[in-house]
CSV table of C-alpha atoms and ligand atoms in Angstrom, one decimal:
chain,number,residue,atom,x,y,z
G,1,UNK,CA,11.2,-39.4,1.1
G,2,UNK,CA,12.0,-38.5,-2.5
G,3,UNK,CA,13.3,-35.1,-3.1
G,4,UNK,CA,10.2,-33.9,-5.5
G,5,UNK,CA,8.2,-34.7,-2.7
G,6,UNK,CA,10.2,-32.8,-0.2
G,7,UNK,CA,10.5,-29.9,-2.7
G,8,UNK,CA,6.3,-29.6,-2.9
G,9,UNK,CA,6.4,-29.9,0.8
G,10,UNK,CA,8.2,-26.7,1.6
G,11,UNK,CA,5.8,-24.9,-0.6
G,12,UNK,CA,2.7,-23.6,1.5
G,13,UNK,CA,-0.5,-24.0,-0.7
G,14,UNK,CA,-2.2,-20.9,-1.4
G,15,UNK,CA,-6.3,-20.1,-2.4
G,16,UNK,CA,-6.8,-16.4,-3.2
G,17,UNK,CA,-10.3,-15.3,-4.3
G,18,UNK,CA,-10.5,-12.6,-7.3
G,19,UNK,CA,-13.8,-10.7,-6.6
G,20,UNK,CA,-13.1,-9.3,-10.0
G,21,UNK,CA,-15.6,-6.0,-10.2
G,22,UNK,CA,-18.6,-7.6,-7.7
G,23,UNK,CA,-19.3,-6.3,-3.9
G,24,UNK,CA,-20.7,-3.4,-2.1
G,25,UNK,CA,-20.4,-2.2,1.5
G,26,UNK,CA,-23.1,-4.6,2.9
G,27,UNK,CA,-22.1,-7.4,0.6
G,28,UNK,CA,-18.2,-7.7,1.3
G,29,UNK,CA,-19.7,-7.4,5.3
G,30,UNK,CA,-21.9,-10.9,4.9
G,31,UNK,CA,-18.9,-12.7,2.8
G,32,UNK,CA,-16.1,-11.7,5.2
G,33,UNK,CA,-18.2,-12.4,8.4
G,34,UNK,CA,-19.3,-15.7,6.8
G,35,UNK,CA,-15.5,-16.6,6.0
G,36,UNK,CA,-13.9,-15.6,8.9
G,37,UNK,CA,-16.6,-18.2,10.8
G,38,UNK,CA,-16.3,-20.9,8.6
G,39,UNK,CA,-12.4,-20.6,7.4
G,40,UNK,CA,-10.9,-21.2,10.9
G,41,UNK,CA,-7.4,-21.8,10.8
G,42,UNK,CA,-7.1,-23.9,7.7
G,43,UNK,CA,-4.0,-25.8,9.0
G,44,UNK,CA,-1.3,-25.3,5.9
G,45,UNK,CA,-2.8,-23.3,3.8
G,46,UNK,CA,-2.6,-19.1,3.6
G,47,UNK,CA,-5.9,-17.4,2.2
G,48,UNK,CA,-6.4,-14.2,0.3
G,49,UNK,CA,-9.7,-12.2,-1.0
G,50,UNK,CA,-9.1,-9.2,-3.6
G,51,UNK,CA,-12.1,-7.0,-3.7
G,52,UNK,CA,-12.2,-3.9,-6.1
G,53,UNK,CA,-9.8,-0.8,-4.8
G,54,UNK,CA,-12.2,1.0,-3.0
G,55,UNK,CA,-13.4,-1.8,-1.0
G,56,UNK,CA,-9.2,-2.4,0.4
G,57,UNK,CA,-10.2,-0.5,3.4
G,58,UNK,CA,-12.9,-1.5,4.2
G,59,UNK,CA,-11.9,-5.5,3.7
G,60,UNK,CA,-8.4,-4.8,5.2
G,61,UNK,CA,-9.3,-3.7,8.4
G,62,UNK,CA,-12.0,-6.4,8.5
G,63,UNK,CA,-9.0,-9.1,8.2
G,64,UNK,CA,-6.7,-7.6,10.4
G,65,UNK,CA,-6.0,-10.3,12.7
G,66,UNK,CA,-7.3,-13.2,10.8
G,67,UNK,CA,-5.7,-15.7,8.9
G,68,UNK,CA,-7.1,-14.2,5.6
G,69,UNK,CA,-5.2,-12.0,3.5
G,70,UNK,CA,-5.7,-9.1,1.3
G,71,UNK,CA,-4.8,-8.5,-2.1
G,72,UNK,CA,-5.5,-6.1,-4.9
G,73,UNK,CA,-6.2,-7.0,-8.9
G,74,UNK,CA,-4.2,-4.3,-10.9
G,75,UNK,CA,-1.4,-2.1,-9.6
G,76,UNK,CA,0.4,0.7,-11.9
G,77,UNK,CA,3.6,-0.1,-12.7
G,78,UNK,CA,4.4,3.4,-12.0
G,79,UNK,CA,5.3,4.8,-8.5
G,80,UNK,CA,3.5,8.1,-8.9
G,81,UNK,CA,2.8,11.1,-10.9
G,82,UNK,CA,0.4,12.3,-13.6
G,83,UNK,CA,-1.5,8.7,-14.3
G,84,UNK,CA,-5.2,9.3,-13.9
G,85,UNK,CA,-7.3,6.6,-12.6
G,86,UNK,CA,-4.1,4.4,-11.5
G,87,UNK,CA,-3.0,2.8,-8.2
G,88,UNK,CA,0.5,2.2,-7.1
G,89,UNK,CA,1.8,-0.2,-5.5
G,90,UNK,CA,2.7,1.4,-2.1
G,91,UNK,CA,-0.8,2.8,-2.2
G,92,UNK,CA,-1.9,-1.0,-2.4
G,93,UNK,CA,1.0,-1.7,0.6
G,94,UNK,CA,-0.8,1.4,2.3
G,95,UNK,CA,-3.9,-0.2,2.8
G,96,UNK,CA,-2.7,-3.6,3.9
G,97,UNK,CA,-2.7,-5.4,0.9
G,98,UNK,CA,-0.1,-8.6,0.8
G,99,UNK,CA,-0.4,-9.9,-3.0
G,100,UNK,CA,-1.4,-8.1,-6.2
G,101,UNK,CA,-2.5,-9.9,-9.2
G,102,UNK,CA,-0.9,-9.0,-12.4
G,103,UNK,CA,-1.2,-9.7,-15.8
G,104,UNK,CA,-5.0,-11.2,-15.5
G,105,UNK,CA,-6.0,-12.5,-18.8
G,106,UNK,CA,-8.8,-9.8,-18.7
G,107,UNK,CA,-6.5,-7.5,-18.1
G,108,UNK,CA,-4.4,-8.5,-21.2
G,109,UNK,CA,-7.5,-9.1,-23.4
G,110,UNK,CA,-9.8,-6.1,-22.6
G,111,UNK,CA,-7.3,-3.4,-21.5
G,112,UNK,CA,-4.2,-4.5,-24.0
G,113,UNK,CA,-1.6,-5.1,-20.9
G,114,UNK,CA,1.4,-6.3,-23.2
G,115,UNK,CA,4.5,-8.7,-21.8
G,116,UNK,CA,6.2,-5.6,-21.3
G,117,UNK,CA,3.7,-3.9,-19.4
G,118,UNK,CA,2.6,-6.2,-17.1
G,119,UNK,CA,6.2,-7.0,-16.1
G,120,UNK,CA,6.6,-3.8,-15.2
G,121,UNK,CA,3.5,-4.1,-13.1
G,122,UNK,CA,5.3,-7.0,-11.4
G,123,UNK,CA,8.5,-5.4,-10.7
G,124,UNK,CA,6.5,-2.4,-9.1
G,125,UNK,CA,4.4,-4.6,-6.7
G,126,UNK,CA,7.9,-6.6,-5.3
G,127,UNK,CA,9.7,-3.1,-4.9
G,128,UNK,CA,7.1,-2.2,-2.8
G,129,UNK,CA,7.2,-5.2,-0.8
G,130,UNK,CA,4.3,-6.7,-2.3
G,131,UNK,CA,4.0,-10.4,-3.8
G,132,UNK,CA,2.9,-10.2,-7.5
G,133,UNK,CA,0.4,-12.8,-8.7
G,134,UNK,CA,0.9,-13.3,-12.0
G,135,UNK,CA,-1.2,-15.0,-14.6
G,136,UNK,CA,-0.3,-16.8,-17.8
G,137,UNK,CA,-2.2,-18.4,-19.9
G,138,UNK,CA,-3.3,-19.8,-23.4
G,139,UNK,CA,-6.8,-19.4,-25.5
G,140,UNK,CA,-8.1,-21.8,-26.8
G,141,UNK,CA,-6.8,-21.0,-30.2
G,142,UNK,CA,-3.6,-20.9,-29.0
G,143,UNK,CA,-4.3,-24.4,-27.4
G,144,UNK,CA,-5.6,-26.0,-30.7
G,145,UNK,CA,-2.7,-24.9,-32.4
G,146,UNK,CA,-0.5,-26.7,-29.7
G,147,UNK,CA,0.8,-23.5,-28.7
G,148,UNK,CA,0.2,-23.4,-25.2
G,149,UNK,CA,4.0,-24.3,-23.8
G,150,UNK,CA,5.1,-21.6,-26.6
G,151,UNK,CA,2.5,-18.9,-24.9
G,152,UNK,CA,3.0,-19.1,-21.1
G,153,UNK,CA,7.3,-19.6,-21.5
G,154,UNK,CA,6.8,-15.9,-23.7
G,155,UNK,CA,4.6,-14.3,-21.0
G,156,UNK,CA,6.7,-16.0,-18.0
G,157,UNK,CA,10.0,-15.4,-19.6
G,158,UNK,CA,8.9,-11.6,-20.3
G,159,UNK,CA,8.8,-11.0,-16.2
G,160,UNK,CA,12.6,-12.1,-15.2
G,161,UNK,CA,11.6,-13.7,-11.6
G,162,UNK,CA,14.4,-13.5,-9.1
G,163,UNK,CA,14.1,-16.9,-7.6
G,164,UNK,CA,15.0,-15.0,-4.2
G,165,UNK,CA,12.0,-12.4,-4.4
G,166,UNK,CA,8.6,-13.2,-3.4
G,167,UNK,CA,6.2,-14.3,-6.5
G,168,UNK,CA,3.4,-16.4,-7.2
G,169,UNK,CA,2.4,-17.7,-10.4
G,170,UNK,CA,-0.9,-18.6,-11.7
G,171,UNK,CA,-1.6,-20.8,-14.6
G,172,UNK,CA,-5.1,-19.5,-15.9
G,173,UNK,CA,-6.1,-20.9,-19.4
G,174,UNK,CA,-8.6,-18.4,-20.7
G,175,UNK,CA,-10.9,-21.0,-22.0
G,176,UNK,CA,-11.3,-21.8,-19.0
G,177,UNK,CA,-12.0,-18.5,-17.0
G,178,UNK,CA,-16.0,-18.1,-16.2
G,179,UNK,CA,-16.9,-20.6,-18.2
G,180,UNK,CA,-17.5,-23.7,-16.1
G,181,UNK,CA,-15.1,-25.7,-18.3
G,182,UNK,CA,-11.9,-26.2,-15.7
G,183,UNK,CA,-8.8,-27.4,-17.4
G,184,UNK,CA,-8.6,-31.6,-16.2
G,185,UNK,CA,-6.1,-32.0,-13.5
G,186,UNK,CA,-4.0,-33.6,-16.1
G,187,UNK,CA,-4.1,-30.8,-18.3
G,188,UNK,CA,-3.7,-28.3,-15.7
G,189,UNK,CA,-0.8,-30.5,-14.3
G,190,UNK,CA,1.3,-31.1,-17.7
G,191,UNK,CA,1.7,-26.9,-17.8
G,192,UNK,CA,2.7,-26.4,-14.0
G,193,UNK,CA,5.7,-29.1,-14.8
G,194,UNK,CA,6.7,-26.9,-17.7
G,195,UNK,CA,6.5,-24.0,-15.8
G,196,UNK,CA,8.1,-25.3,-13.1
G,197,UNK,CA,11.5,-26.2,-14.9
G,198,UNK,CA,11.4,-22.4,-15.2
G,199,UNK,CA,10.8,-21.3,-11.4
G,200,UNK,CA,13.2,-22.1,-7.8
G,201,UNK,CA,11.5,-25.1,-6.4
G,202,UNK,CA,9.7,-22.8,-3.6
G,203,UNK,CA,7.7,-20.7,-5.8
G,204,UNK,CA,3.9,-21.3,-6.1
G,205,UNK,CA,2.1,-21.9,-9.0
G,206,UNK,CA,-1.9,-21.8,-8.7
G,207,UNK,CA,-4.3,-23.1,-11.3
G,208,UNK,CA,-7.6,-20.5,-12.0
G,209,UNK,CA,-10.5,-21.1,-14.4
G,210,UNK,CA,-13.7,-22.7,-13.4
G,211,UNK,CA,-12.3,-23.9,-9.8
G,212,UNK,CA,-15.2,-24.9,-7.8
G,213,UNK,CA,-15.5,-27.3,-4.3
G,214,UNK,CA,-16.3,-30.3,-6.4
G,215,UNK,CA,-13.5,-29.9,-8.7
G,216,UNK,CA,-10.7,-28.4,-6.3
G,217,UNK,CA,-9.9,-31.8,-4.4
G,218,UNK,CA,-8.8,-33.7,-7.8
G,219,UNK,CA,-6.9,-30.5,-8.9
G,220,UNK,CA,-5.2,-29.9,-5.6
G,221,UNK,CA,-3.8,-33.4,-5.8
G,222,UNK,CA,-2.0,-32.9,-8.3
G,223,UNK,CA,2.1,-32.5,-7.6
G,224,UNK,CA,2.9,-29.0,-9.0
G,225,UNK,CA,-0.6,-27.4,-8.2
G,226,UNK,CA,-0.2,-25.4,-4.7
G,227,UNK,CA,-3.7,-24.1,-4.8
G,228,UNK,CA,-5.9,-22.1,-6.7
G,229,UNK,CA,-7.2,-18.4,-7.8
G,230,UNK,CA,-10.7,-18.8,-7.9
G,231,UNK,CA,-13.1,-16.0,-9.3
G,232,UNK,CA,-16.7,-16.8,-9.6
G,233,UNK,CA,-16.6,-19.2,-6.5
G,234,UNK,CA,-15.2,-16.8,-4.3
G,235,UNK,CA,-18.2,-14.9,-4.3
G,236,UNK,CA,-20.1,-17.1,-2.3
G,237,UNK,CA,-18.8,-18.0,1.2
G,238,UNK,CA,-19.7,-21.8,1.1
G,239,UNK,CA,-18.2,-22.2,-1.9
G,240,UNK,CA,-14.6,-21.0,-1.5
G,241,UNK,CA,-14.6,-22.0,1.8
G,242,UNK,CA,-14.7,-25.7,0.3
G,243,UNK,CA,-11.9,-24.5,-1.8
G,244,UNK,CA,-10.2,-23.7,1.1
G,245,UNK,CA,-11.3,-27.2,2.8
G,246,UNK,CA,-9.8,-29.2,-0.4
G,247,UNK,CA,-6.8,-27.2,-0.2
G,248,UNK,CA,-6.6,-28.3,3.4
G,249,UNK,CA,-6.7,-31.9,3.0
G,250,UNK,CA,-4.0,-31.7,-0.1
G,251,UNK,CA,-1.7,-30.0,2.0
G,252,UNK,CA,-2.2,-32.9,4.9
G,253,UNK,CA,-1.7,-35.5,2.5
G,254,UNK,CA,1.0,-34.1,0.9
G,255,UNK,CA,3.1,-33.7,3.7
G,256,UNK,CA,1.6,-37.0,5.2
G,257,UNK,CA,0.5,-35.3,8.2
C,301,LIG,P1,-13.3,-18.2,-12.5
C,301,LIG,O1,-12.2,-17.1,-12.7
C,301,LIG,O2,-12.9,-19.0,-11.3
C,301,LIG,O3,-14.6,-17.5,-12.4
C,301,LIG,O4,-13.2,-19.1,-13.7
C,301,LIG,C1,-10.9,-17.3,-12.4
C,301,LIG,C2,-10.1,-16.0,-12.6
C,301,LIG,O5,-10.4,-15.2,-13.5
C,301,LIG,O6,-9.1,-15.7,-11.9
C-alpha cells in the first residue's frame, strides 16, 4: 500500500450540515427524528448538524447518544465580559457542542471577520476543547485573477494550526456557496493538495458549496476530500442523509474495506 494512501486512510471522513439561520422548535424535531432513522451508524464516517445558538439545546440533547454530532456556526473569540450578543466558546462546550465553524465566508463577507479575527475565533474554540472548522475560500474574482492558491495560503497561514490540536479545514469557494454551481472534483481537488502541503497528514479538509447526493459521490472520491460541509442540503433529511451515504461508500473504498 502506498504511503498517500495509508495517510488518507487514517483520516476519518467527516459530513457536518450548516443550518445557517433556518429551523424552529417543530422543524429541528422532524429533521433530527428523520436523521437519526435514516443515518444509522454510517460505518467510517462522524456526522455533525449546526443549528442556530438557541436551538444547541434543544438539538444537543436530541443527539445525545447518537452517532450525530453537534456543532455551533460562530463563537467569540473572547472568553467573557462586556460583548453583547456574543457566545463563547465554553458556552458552546456547555451545551454539548463538539466542532465550531469559523471563518464562514458569510461571516467574512457580511459581518467583516478579518484573518485576524477569525483566528482568534479559532484559538478560542481549541482552548475550550472544541474543534474549529474553518473555512477558506476564493471569489470568483479572486479565481479569475488566478488568485485562488494566493487567497486560502493568506487565510490558512493567518490561523497557525498546531498539527497536534484538533482542527478541521473547509475549502469553501464562495462562488460556489448557495448557488448550485459546486466546484468540479478536479477543481475542488487541485486546492485540498495545496492546502494539504500546509497541514499534518491527519487533518481534514472538507469541500462546501453546492454539495448535493448527486454530486457528493464524485467529490468524495477524490484523494484529499474527507467529506463535506453542506448548507442548503442539510436542510432536508433525504438529502444529507445521501451525503452521508456517499461519504460512506468513499470511506469503504478508500480503505478497501
Ligand atoms: P451550500 O452552503 O451547501 O448551500 O452551498 C455551504 C456552506 O455555506 O457551508
Amino acid at each position: 500500500m502506498t504511503a498517500v494512501k495509508l495517510r488518507a486512510m487514517s483520516r476519518n471522513r467527516l459530513v457536518v450540515g450548516n443550518w445557517k439561520m433556518h429551523g424552529s422548535r417543530a422543524a429541528n424535531k422532524a429533521l433530527l427524528d428523520a436523521l437519526l432513522a435514516g443515518l444509522g451508524g454510517a460505518d467510517g464516517v462522524e456526522c455533525a448538524v449546526c443549528p442556530p445558538f438557541p436551538y444547541l439545546q434543544q438539538v444537543s440533547e436530541r443527539l445525545k447518544g447518537s452517532a450525530l454530532a453537534c456543532g455551533a456556526q460562530n463563537v467569540s473569540e473572547h472568553e467573557q465580559g462586556a460583548f453583547t450578543g456574543e457566545v463563547s466558546a465554553a458556552m458552546l462546550a456547555e451545551f454539548g457542542c463538539r466542532y465550531v465553524i469559523v471563518g464562514h465566508s458569510e461571516r467574512r463577507q457580511l459581518y467583516g471577520e478579518s484573518d485576524a479575527r477569525v483566528a482568534a475565533k479559532f484559538a478560542a474554540a481549541q482552548r475550550a476543547g472544541l474543534t474549529p472548522i474553518l473555512c477558506v475560500g476564493e471569489t470568483l474574482e479572486e479565481r479569475e485573477a488566478g488568485k485562488t492558491e494566493d487567497v486560502v495560503a493568506r487565510q490558512l497561514d493567518a490561523v497557525a494550526i498546531d498539527p497536534n490540536a484538533r482542527a478541521v479545514l473547509a475549502y469553501e469557494p464562495v462562488w460556489a456557496i448557495g448557488t448550485g454551481r459546486n466546484a468540479t472534483p478536479q477543481q475542488a481537488q487541485a486546492v485540498h493538495a495545496f492546502l494539504r502541503k500546509k497541514l499534518a497528514p491527519g487533518t481534514r479538509i472538507l469541500y462546501g458549496g453546492s454539495v448535493k447526493a448527486q454530486n457528493a459521490a464524485a467529490l468524495f472520491a477524490m484523494p484529499d476530500i474527507d467529506g463535506g460541509l453542506i448548507g442548503g442540503a442539510s436542510l432536508a433529511a433525504q438529502d444529507f442523509i445521501g451525503i452521508v451515504k456517499a461519504a460512506t461508500t468513499a470511506a469503504s473504498e478508500r480503505t478497501g474495506t
